[in-house]
């Protein structure tokens, strides 16, 4: 299976065989791009550009004692309610130096160099977006390690989790998190394979623009492959390679059996899909229902059969997004997953691996 293959991409190539509690020592690891990187592990000074919750869940809160810089916009700017939740518990997060963010072109090599980190941890999309700036970091002697949860490949999820565990110095905890992820995805796929049912056609849209305007849907990244892991047939796949809006006429012509509208806690747009930390369930359901009133949507099988669901954007591209795989699978194959409560599993992940409690609405139906 793909996950098993990925093990080799994160296993130690050269090691002194020290435990995670030993002093840092040079090791050579392979990241998710297959790059061999020499790093002193466990790292004492880490610049973390993304996957903040994952790093804390995998390494424990203590792992952030060694974080010396972050891309703050990717946390506070994109998920302000989540940032507020974590900073209320750990105010020192607010004092971490900000190295800028790749997507808005504010990432500063000079700021990173000034922090003198042992390792710079980048998401795959950040590594590719930085281009020649990565070489500037490496030429200065800074190891750059690439991890990935955005592509939603089980192999990358598993490998990234083990690698973050090595960097943070808690490989045992990382292995436990990785195995839970693998078990959950395998369980979903095994049940669907045994049932041999036709694949439901699904459509996912980021509901940040509200019902009046079609926003991003997903091809190869994020919700597209999450739905595929859940056994669905993505109607956007022939039209959208990575992400972007789909022609409304094509959505109507594709007749999806199930629709998912992703949202966040952002209140900038008064009609956007509102869901996430601190969001009332009734309000989330009201915002979701408004999407079903789009022109022509009353004829969609998903709307006729009340199979339109809201999902939390923040619960994608993370090691805990197996809970979204469970939710999407349950929405598409309800009889196969009556015993699984995906939202409860999401909340329980927080209770077991993070120092704060998630409260609000993270999945919702009509």
mmCIF file of C-alpha atoms in Angstrom:
data_model
loop_
_atom_site.group_PDB
_atom_site.id
_atom_site.type_symbol
_atom_site.label_atom_id
_atom_site.label_comp_id
_atom_site.label_asym_id
_atom_site.label_seq_id
_atom_site.Cartn_x
_atom_site.Cartn_y
_atom_site.Cartn_z
ATOM 1 C CA UNK A 1 0.000 0.000 0.000
ATOM 2 C CA UNK A 2 1.106 3.596 -0.553
ATOM 3 C CA UNK A 3 1.596 4.178 3.179
ATOM 4 C CA UNK A 4 3.965 1.251 3.507
ATOM 5 C CA UNK A 5 6.040 2.540 0.626
ATOM 6 C CA UNK A 6 6.281 5.911 2.311
ATOM 7 C CA UNK A 7 7.956 4.473 5.371
ATOM 8 C CA UNK A 8 11.213 4.274 3.494
ATOM 9 C CA UNK A 9 11.017 7.990 2.680
ATOM 10 C CA UNK A 10 11.195 8.989 6.324
ATOM 11 C CA UNK A 11 13.345 6.265 7.866
ATOM 12 C CA UNK A 12 16.743 7.260 9.110
ATOM 13 C CA UNK A 13 19.475 6.815 6.557
ATOM 14 C CA UNK A 14 22.334 7.579 8.921
ATOM 15 C CA UNK A 15 21.924 7.616 12.673
ATOM 16 C CA UNK A 16 23.886 7.313 15.872
ATOM 17 C CA UNK A 17 21.013 5.302 17.321
ATOM 18 C CA UNK A 18 20.325 7.743 20.128
ATOM 19 C CA UNK A 19 16.968 7.913 21.879
ATOM 20 C CA UNK A 20 14.685 10.907 21.551
ATOM 21 C CA UNK A 21 15.840 12.042 24.992
ATOM 22 C CA UNK A 22 19.514 12.123 24.079
ATOM 23 C CA UNK A 23 21.507 15.195 23.138
ATOM 24 C CA UNK A 24 21.136 16.392 19.571
ATOM 25 C CA UNK A 25 23.310 14.522 17.103
ATOM 26 C CA UNK A 26 23.696 14.719 13.335
ATOM 27 C CA UNK A 27 21.404 12.452 11.364
ATOM 28 C CA UNK A 28 20.501 12.207 7.691
ATOM 29 C CA UNK A 29 16.783 11.935 6.933
ATOM 30 C CA UNK A 30 14.707 11.799 3.771
ATOM 31 C CA UNK A 31 11.865 14.279 3.536
ATOM 32 C CA UNK A 32 8.660 13.803 1.519
ATOM 33 C CA UNK A 33 10.389 14.963 -1.667
ATOM 34 C CA UNK A 34 13.054 12.283 -1.269
ATOM 35 C CA UNK A 35 15.726 14.853 -0.406
ATOM 36 C CA UNK A 36 18.460 13.652 1.953
ATOM 37 C CA UNK A 37 18.979 16.295 4.610
ATOM 38 C CA UNK A 38 21.551 16.308 7.415
ATOM 39 C CA UNK A 39 20.038 17.687 10.621
ATOM 40 C CA UNK A 40 20.992 17.762 14.304
ATOM 41 C CA UNK A 41 18.142 15.872 15.962
ATOM 42 C CA UNK A 42 16.164 16.403 18.020
ATOM 43 C CA UNK A 43 16.307 20.026 16.889
ATOM 44 C CA UNK A 44 16.909 22.751 19.454
ATOM 45 C CA UNK A 45 15.988 25.709 17.244
ATOM 46 C CA UNK A 46 13.163 25.266 14.712
ATOM 47 C CA UNK A 47 11.642 27.662 12.201
ATOM 48 C CA UNK A 48 8.161 26.276 11.498
ATOM 49 C CA UNK A 49 6.430 27.701 8.443
ATOM 50 C CA UNK A 50 3.185 25.683 8.511
ATOM 51 C CA UNK A 51 1.342 22.746 10.141
ATOM 52 C CA UNK A 52 1.463 24.357 13.578
ATOM 53 C CA UNK A 53 -1.236 22.224 15.219
ATOM 54 C CA UNK A 54 0.294 19.080 13.754
ATOM 55 C CA UNK A 55 3.742 19.887 15.125
ATOM 56 C CA UNK A 56 2.316 20.454 18.595
ATOM 57 C CA UNK A 57 0.130 17.351 18.450
ATOM 58 C CA UNK A 58 2.995 15.170 17.250
ATOM 59 C CA UNK A 59 5.729 16.553 19.480
ATOM 60 C CA UNK A 60 3.632 17.672 22.424
ATOM 61 C CA UNK A 61 3.362 21.237 23.668
ATOM 62 C CA UNK A 62 6.989 21.014 24.776
ATOM 63 C CA UNK A 63 7.982 20.900 21.112
ATOM 64 C CA UNK A 64 7.122 24.590 20.839
ATOM 65 C CA UNK A 65 9.761 25.395 23.460
ATOM 66 C CA UNK A 66 12.244 24.866 20.603
ATOM 67 C CA UNK A 67 10.358 26.824 17.934
ATOM 68 C CA UNK A 68 12.142 30.144 17.337
ATOM 69 C CA UNK A 69 10.153 31.479 14.381
ATOM 70 C CA UNK A 70 6.901 30.936 12.486
ATOM 71 C CA UNK A 71 5.040 32.179 9.413
ATOM 72 C CA UNK A 72 2.475 33.969 11.527
ATOM 73 C CA UNK A 73 0.137 34.938 8.677
ATOM 74 C CA UNK A 74 -0.407 31.248 7.903
ATOM 75 C CA UNK A 75 -1.767 30.793 11.423
ATOM 76 C CA UNK A 76 -3.167 34.052 12.766
ATOM 77 C CA UNK A 77 -4.214 35.432 9.400
ATOM 78 C CA UNK A 78 -5.785 32.304 7.961
ATOM 79 C CA UNK A 79 -7.293 30.858 11.140
ATOM 80 C CA UNK A 80 -7.733 33.710 13.636
ATOM 81 C CA UNK A 81 -10.123 31.818 15.914
ATOM 82 C CA UNK A 82 -7.685 28.912 16.124
ATOM 83 C CA UNK A 83 -4.805 31.324 16.776
ATOM 84 C CA UNK A 84 -6.818 32.987 19.565
ATOM 85 C CA UNK A 85 -7.541 29.581 21.100
ATOM 86 C CA UNK A 86 -3.883 28.602 21.248
ATOM 87 C CA UNK A 87 -2.508 31.997 22.285
ATOM 88 C CA UNK A 88 -5.012 32.228 25.139
ATOM 89 C CA UNK A 89 -3.475 29.035 26.479
ATOM 90 C CA UNK A 90 0.125 29.837 25.494
ATOM 91 C CA UNK A 91 0.627 33.633 25.253
ATOM 92 C CA UNK A 92 4.302 33.182 24.355
ATOM 93 C CA UNK A 93 3.204 32.236 20.827
ATOM 94 C CA UNK A 94 2.522 35.924 20.228
ATOM 95 C CA UNK A 95 6.171 36.757 20.895
ATOM 96 C CA UNK A 96 7.594 34.267 18.393
ATOM 97 C CA UNK A 97 9.423 36.082 15.576
ATOM 98 C CA UNK A 98 7.498 36.198 12.307
ATOM 99 C CA UNK A 99 9.521 35.177 9.235
ATOM 100 C CA UNK A 100 6.785 36.100 6.773
ATOM 101 C CA UNK A 101 4.594 33.959 4.559
ATOM 102 C CA UNK A 102 5.362 32.426 1.182
ATOM 103 C CA UNK A 103 1.957 32.792 -0.496
ATOM 104 C CA UNK A 104 1.780 36.570 0.042
ATOM 105 C CA UNK A 105 5.492 36.918 -0.781
ATOM 106 C CA UNK A 106 6.567 38.267 2.604
ATOM 107 C CA UNK A 107 8.805 35.334 3.583
ATOM 108 C CA UNK A 108 12.211 36.742 4.550
ATOM 109 C CA UNK A 109 15.391 34.691 4.195
ATOM 110 C CA UNK A 110 17.217 37.356 6.195
ATOM 111 C CA UNK A 111 14.816 36.999 9.139
ATOM 112 C CA UNK A 112 15.268 33.221 9.085
ATOM 113 C CA UNK A 113 19.066 33.501 9.001
ATOM 114 C CA UNK A 114 19.026 35.925 11.928
ATOM 115 C CA UNK A 115 17.253 33.332 14.084
ATOM 116 C CA UNK A 116 20.074 30.787 13.545
ATOM 117 C CA UNK A 117 17.788 27.735 13.482
ATOM 118 C CA UNK A 118 18.950 24.109 13.415
ATOM 119 C CA UNK A 119 16.276 23.342 10.821
ATOM 120 C CA UNK A 120 13.670 25.088 8.678
ATOM 121 C CA UNK A 121 10.452 23.082 8.247
ATOM 122 C CA UNK A 122 8.487 23.961 5.113
ATOM 123 C CA UNK A 123 5.300 22.633 3.586
ATOM 124 C CA UNK A 124 5.770 21.202 0.113
ATOM 125 C CA UNK A 125 3.886 24.123 -1.472
ATOM 126 C CA UNK A 126 6.051 26.607 0.448
ATOM 127 C CA UNK A 127 9.256 24.909 -0.673
ATOM 128 C CA UNK A 128 8.139 25.106 -4.310
ATOM 129 C CA UNK A 129 6.932 28.680 -3.909
ATOM 130 C CA UNK A 130 10.243 29.881 -2.474
ATOM 131 C CA UNK A 131 12.218 28.709 -5.489
ATOM 132 C CA UNK A 132 15.828 29.972 -5.380
ATOM 133 C CA UNK A 133 15.419 31.306 -1.847
ATOM 134 C CA UNK A 134 15.668 27.720 -0.601
ATOM 135 C CA UNK A 135 19.203 27.557 -2.004
ATOM 136 C CA UNK A 136 20.056 30.764 -0.151
ATOM 137 C CA UNK A 137 19.064 29.077 3.100
ATOM 138 C CA UNK A 138 21.003 25.927 2.293
ATOM 139 C CA UNK A 139 24.063 27.861 1.113
ATOM 140 C CA UNK A 140 24.064 29.498 4.547
ATOM 141 C CA UNK A 141 24.224 26.048 6.124
ATOM 142 C CA UNK A 142 20.588 25.779 7.224
ATOM 143 C CA UNK A 143 18.931 22.378 6.719
ATOM 144 C CA UNK A 144 15.539 22.650 4.994
ATOM 145 C CA UNK A 145 13.112 19.774 5.562
ATOM 146 C CA UNK A 146 9.907 19.443 3.544
ATOM 147 C CA UNK A 147 6.723 17.852 4.887
ATOM 148 C CA UNK A 148 3.275 17.646 3.323
ATOM 149 C CA UNK A 149 -0.338 17.226 4.387
ATOM 150 C CA UNK A 150 -1.888 19.349 1.611
ATOM 151 C CA UNK A 151 -1.762 16.691 -1.098
ATOM 152 C CA UNK A 152 -3.816 14.365 1.112
ATOM 153 C CA UNK A 153 -1.685 11.369 0.164
ATOM 154 C CA UNK A 154 -1.711 8.794 2.975
ATOM 155 C CA UNK A 155 1.947 8.114 2.249
ATOM 156 C CA UNK A 156 2.886 11.757 2.792
ATOM 157 C CA UNK A 157 0.733 12.087 5.895
ATOM 158 C CA UNK A 158 2.369 9.063 7.480
ATOM 159 C CA UNK A 159 5.910 10.006 6.488
ATOM 160 C CA UNK A 160 5.504 13.648 7.512
ATOM 161 C CA UNK A 161 4.214 12.655 10.932
ATOM 162 C CA UNK A 162 7.191 10.400 11.628
ATOM 163 C CA UNK A 163 9.596 13.054 10.376
ATOM 164 C CA UNK A 164 8.079 15.785 12.557
ATOM 165 C CA UNK A 165 8.404 13.386 15.476
ATOM 166 C CA UNK A 166 12.138 13.068 14.820
ATOM 167 C CA UNK A 167 12.556 16.831 14.638
ATOM 168 C CA UNK A 168 10.525 17.420 17.799
ATOM 169 C CA UNK A 169 12.217 14.560 19.672
ATOM 170 C CA UNK A 170 9.195 12.359 20.379
ATOM 171 C CA UNK A 171 9.239 9.500 17.883
ATOM 172 C CA UNK A 172 7.041 7.253 20.042
ATOM 173 C CA UNK A 173 4.225 9.787 20.152
ATOM 174 C CA UNK A 174 4.617 10.448 16.420
ATOM 175 C CA UNK A 175 4.326 6.747 15.634
ATOM 176 C CA UNK A 176 1.127 6.529 17.664
ATOM 177 C CA UNK A 177 -0.430 9.491 15.835
ATOM 178 C CA UNK A 178 0.673 8.143 12.461
ATOM 179 C CA UNK A 179 -0.721 4.683 13.166
ATOM 180 C CA UNK A 180 -4.076 6.095 14.253
ATOM 181 C CA UNK A 181 -4.284 8.012 10.997
ATOM 182 C CA UNK A 182 -3.398 4.919 8.975
ATOM 183 C CA UNK A 183 -5.894 2.720 10.817
ATOM 184 C CA UNK A 184 -8.752 5.185 10.282
ATOM 185 C CA UNK A 185 -8.132 5.599 6.544
ATOM 186 C CA UNK A 186 -7.614 1.868 6.061
ATOM 187 C CA UNK A 187 -10.876 1.161 7.891
ATOM 188 C CA UNK A 188 -12.833 3.497 5.618
ATOM 189 C CA UNK A 189 -11.332 2.103 2.444
ATOM 190 C CA UNK A 190 -11.692 -1.508 3.549
ATOM 191 C CA UNK A 191 -15.407 -1.166 4.259
ATOM 192 C CA UNK A 192 -16.061 0.553 0.967
ATOM 193 C CA UNK A 193 -14.053 -2.012 -0.993
ATOM 194 C CA UNK A 194 -15.977 -4.892 0.599
ATOM 195 C CA UNK A 195 -19.351 -3.260 -0.097
ATOM 196 C CA UNK A 196 -18.667 -2.931 -3.854
ATOM 197 C CA UNK A 197 -21.176 -0.134 -4.259
ATOM 198 C CA UNK A 198 -21.242 2.439 -7.094
ATOM 199 C CA UNK A 199 -19.155 5.519 -6.339
ATOM 200 C CA UNK A 200 -21.285 8.550 -5.450
ATOM 201 C CA UNK A 201 -20.481 11.685 -7.432
ATOM 202 C CA UNK A 202 -19.468 14.543 -5.141
ATOM 203 C CA UNK A 203 -18.758 18.252 -5.406
ATOM 204 C CA UNK A 204 -16.782 20.336 -2.883
ATOM 205 C CA UNK A 205 -16.666 24.112 -2.804
ATOM 206 C CA UNK A 206 -14.894 26.537 -0.489
ATOM 207 C CA UNK A 207 -17.826 28.669 0.616
ATOM 208 C CA UNK A 208 -15.842 31.819 1.430
ATOM 209 C CA UNK A 209 -17.655 33.882 -1.236
ATOM 210 C CA UNK A 210 -21.148 32.879 -0.175
ATOM 211 C CA UNK A 211 -23.937 31.517 -2.375
ATOM 212 C CA UNK A 212 -23.895 34.431 -4.818
ATOM 213 C CA UNK A 213 -20.526 33.498 -6.345
ATOM 214 C CA UNK A 214 -18.915 30.147 -7.043
ATOM 215 C CA UNK A 215 -15.561 29.883 -5.286
ATOM 216 C CA UNK A 216 -12.768 27.302 -5.382
ATOM 217 C CA UNK A 217 -13.360 23.638 -5.889
ATOM 218 C CA UNK A 218 -10.566 21.080 -5.725
ATOM 219 C CA UNK A 219 -8.877 18.672 -8.103
ATOM 220 C CA UNK A 220 -5.657 17.009 -6.930
ATOM 221 C CA UNK A 221 -5.286 18.837 -3.621
ATOM 222 C CA UNK A 222 -7.054 19.023 -0.285
ATOM 223 C CA UNK A 223 -10.786 18.204 -0.492
ATOM 224 C CA UNK A 224 -10.508 16.516 -3.885
ATOM 225 C CA UNK A 225 -8.302 13.621 -2.732
ATOM 226 C CA UNK A 226 -9.989 13.580 0.690
ATOM 227 C CA UNK A 227 -13.253 12.770 -1.061
ATOM 228 C CA UNK A 228 -11.493 10.175 -3.195
ATOM 229 C CA UNK A 229 -10.119 8.515 -0.048
ATOM 230 C CA UNK A 230 -13.715 8.457 1.169
ATOM 231 C CA UNK A 231 -14.763 6.506 -1.921
ATOM 232 C CA UNK A 232 -16.286 9.282 -4.004
ATOM 233 C CA UNK A 233 -16.046 10.348 -7.636
ATOM 234 C CA UNK A 234 -15.044 14.022 -7.797
ATOM 235 C CA UNK A 235 -17.016 15.872 -10.491
ATOM 236 C CA UNK A 236 -14.341 18.617 -10.580
ATOM 237 C CA UNK A 237 -11.489 16.283 -11.496
ATOM 238 C CA UNK A 238 -11.872 16.653 -15.295
ATOM 239 C CA UNK A 239 -12.097 20.450 -15.095
ATOM 240 C CA UNK A 240 -9.856 21.653 -12.219
ATOM 241 C CA UNK A 241 -6.293 20.411 -11.850
ATOM 242 C CA UNK A 242 -5.477 21.758 -8.379
ATOM 243 C CA UNK A 243 -8.011 24.341 -7.239
ATOM 244 C CA UNK A 244 -10.162 27.012 -8.839
ATOM 245 C CA UNK A 245 -13.812 27.778 -9.620
ATOM 246 C CA UNK A 246 -15.829 25.344 -11.706
ATOM 247 C CA UNK A 247 -18.248 26.592 -14.317
ATOM 248 C CA UNK A 248 -21.709 26.635 -12.665
ATOM 249 C CA UNK A 249 -23.274 25.055 -15.748
ATOM 250 C CA UNK A 250 -20.844 22.133 -15.478
ATOM 251 C CA UNK A 251 -21.725 21.683 -11.801
ATOM 252 C CA UNK A 252 -25.395 21.477 -12.712
ATOM 253 C CA UNK A 253 -24.751 19.150 -15.642
ATOM 254 C CA UNK A 254 -22.615 16.831 -13.498
ATOM 255 C CA UNK A 255 -25.545 16.142 -11.141
ATOM 256 C CA UNK A 256 -23.561 15.421 -7.925
ATOM 257 C CA UNK A 257 -25.114 12.962 -5.495
ATOM 258 C CA UNK A 258 -23.451 14.652 -2.519
ATOM 259 C CA UNK A 259 -22.251 18.246 -2.020
ATOM 260 C CA UNK A 260 -19.799 19.520 0.582
ATOM 261 C CA UNK A 261 -19.342 23.224 1.324
ATOM 262 C CA UNK A 262 -16.159 24.032 3.249
ATOM 263 C CA UNK A 263 -15.965 27.057 5.505
ATOM 264 C CA UNK A 264 -14.116 28.803 8.306
ATOM 265 C CA UNK A 265 -14.882 31.066 11.262
ATOM 266 C CA UNK A 266 -14.271 34.187 9.180
ATOM 267 C CA UNK A 267 -17.031 36.797 9.379
ATOM 268 C CA UNK A 268 -15.595 39.105 6.688
ATOM 269 C CA UNK A 269 -18.297 37.979 4.262
ATOM 270 C CA UNK A 270 -21.745 37.968 5.944
ATOM 271 C CA UNK A 271 -22.964 35.199 3.622
ATOM 272 C CA UNK A 272 -19.929 32.881 3.622
ATOM 273 C CA UNK A 273 -20.086 29.323 4.930
ATOM 274 C CA UNK A 274 -19.550 29.843 8.654
ATOM 275 C CA UNK A 275 -18.222 26.827 10.537
ATOM 276 C CA UNK A 276 -15.460 26.042 13.010
ATOM 277 C CA UNK A 277 -14.235 27.120 16.425
ATOM 278 C CA UNK A 278 -16.969 28.852 18.425
ATOM 279 C CA UNK A 279 -19.598 28.651 15.657
ATOM 280 C CA UNK A 280 -23.162 27.800 16.662
ATOM 281 C CA UNK A 281 -24.558 24.725 14.894
ATOM 282 C CA UNK A 282 -27.859 26.365 13.948
ATOM 283 C CA UNK A 283 -26.056 29.288 12.341
ATOM 284 C CA UNK A 284 -23.766 26.929 10.429
ATOM 285 C CA UNK A 285 -26.814 25.013 9.158
ATOM 286 C CA UNK A 286 -28.495 28.259 8.058
ATOM 287 C CA UNK A 287 -25.439 29.341 6.078
ATOM 288 C CA UNK A 288 -25.260 25.892 4.484
ATOM 289 C CA UNK A 289 -28.924 25.910 3.489
ATOM 290 C CA UNK A 290 -28.458 29.212 1.665
ATOM 291 C CA UNK A 291 -26.158 27.495 -0.838
ATOM 292 C CA UNK A 292 -28.918 25.061 -1.800
ATOM 293 C CA UNK A 293 -31.032 28.004 -2.974
ATOM 294 C CA UNK A 294 -28.680 28.838 -5.846
ATOM 295 C CA UNK A 295 -30.186 28.992 -9.291
ATOM 296 C CA UNK A 296 -30.673 25.455 -10.606
ATOM 297 C CA UNK A 297 -29.565 23.681 -7.446
ATOM 298 C CA UNK A 298 -33.059 22.490 -6.576
ATOM 299 C CA UNK A 299 -32.644 19.978 -9.421
ATOM 300 C CA UNK A 300 -29.424 18.481 -8.096
ATOM 301 C CA UNK A 301 -29.750 14.970 -6.616
ATOM 302 C CA UNK A 302 -27.731 16.147 -3.596
ATOM 303 C CA UNK A 303 -30.256 18.886 -2.818
ATOM 304 C CA UNK A 304 -33.338 16.807 -3.600
ATOM 305 C CA UNK A 305 -32.144 14.090 -1.229
ATOM 306 C CA UNK A 306 -30.835 16.512 1.429
ATOM 307 C CA UNK A 307 -27.263 15.333 1.043
ATOM 308 C CA UNK A 308 -25.549 18.716 1.341
ATOM 309 C CA UNK A 309 -23.011 19.076 4.137
ATOM 310 C CA UNK A 310 -20.727 21.657 5.663
ATOM 311 C CA UNK A 311 -17.115 20.816 6.523
ATOM 312 C CA UNK A 312 -14.424 22.797 8.328
ATOM 313 C CA UNK A 313 -11.617 24.040 6.103
ATOM 314 C CA UNK A 314 -9.226 23.945 9.070
ATOM 315 C CA UNK A 315 -9.763 20.206 9.429
ATOM 316 C CA UNK A 316 -8.186 19.545 6.025
ATOM 317 C CA UNK A 317 -4.411 19.391 5.256
ATOM 318 C CA UNK A 318 -3.609 18.032 8.711
ATOM 319 C CA UNK A 319 -2.894 14.647 10.254
ATOM 320 C CA UNK A 320 -6.311 14.822 11.922
ATOM 321 C CA UNK A 321 -8.156 15.099 8.608
ATOM 322 C CA UNK A 322 -8.837 11.367 8.703
ATOM 323 C CA UNK A 323 -11.917 12.548 10.594
ATOM 324 C CA UNK A 324 -13.010 14.421 7.470
ATOM 325 C CA UNK A 325 -12.411 11.278 5.411
ATOM 326 C CA UNK A 326 -14.713 9.505 7.863
ATOM 327 C CA UNK A 327 -17.323 12.254 7.591
ATOM 328 C CA UNK A 328 -17.279 12.343 3.802
ATOM 329 C CA UNK A 329 -17.442 8.550 3.650
ATOM 330 C CA UNK A 330 -20.393 8.513 6.047
ATOM 331 C CA UNK A 331 -22.164 11.168 3.951
ATOM 332 C CA UNK A 332 -21.651 9.131 0.780
ATOM 333 C CA UNK A 333 -22.162 5.648 2.272
ATOM 334 C CA UNK A 334 -24.352 6.219 5.347
ATOM 335 C CA UNK A 335 -25.201 2.553 5.886
ATOM 336 C CA UNK A 336 -21.515 1.574 6.085
ATOM 337 C CA UNK A 337 -20.484 4.019 8.800
ATOM 338 C CA UNK A 338 -23.371 4.289 11.245
ATOM 339 C CA UNK A 339 -21.037 3.317 14.106
ATOM 340 C CA UNK A 340 -18.534 6.120 13.463
ATOM 341 C CA UNK A 341 -18.900 9.684 14.796
ATOM 342 C CA UNK A 342 -16.355 11.729 12.818
ATOM 343 C CA UNK A 343 -16.877 15.046 14.610
ATOM 344 C CA UNK A 344 -16.510 13.371 18.003
ATOM 345 C CA UNK A 345 -13.275 11.821 16.748
ATOM 346 C CA UNK A 346 -12.018 15.270 15.716
ATOM 347 C CA UNK A 347 -12.787 16.711 19.145
ATOM 348 C CA UNK A 348 -11.242 13.692 20.827
ATOM 349 C CA UNK A 349 -7.995 14.179 18.891
ATOM 350 C CA UNK A 350 -7.722 17.606 20.499
ATOM 351 C CA UNK A 351 -8.380 16.163 23.949
ATOM 352 C CA UNK A 352 -5.671 13.547 23.599
ATOM 353 C CA UNK A 353 -2.944 15.392 21.731
ATOM 354 C CA UNK A 354 -3.390 19.145 22.143
ATOM 355 C CA UNK A 355 -3.430 21.402 25.228
ATOM 356 C CA UNK A 356 -6.619 23.237 24.173
ATOM 357 C CA UNK A 357 -10.175 22.082 23.567
ATOM 358 C CA UNK A 358 -11.916 22.498 20.225
ATOM 359 C CA UNK A 359 -15.463 23.764 20.715
ATOM 360 C CA UNK A 360 -17.919 24.714 18.018
ATOM 361 C CA UNK A 361 -19.237 23.141 14.842
ATOM 362 C CA UNK A 362 -16.886 21.296 12.502
ATOM 363 C CA UNK A 363 -19.345 19.281 10.394
ATOM 364 C CA UNK A 364 -23.007 19.969 9.709
ATOM 365 C CA UNK A 365 -25.881 18.700 7.586
ATOM 366 C CA UNK A 366 -29.158 20.161 6.362
#
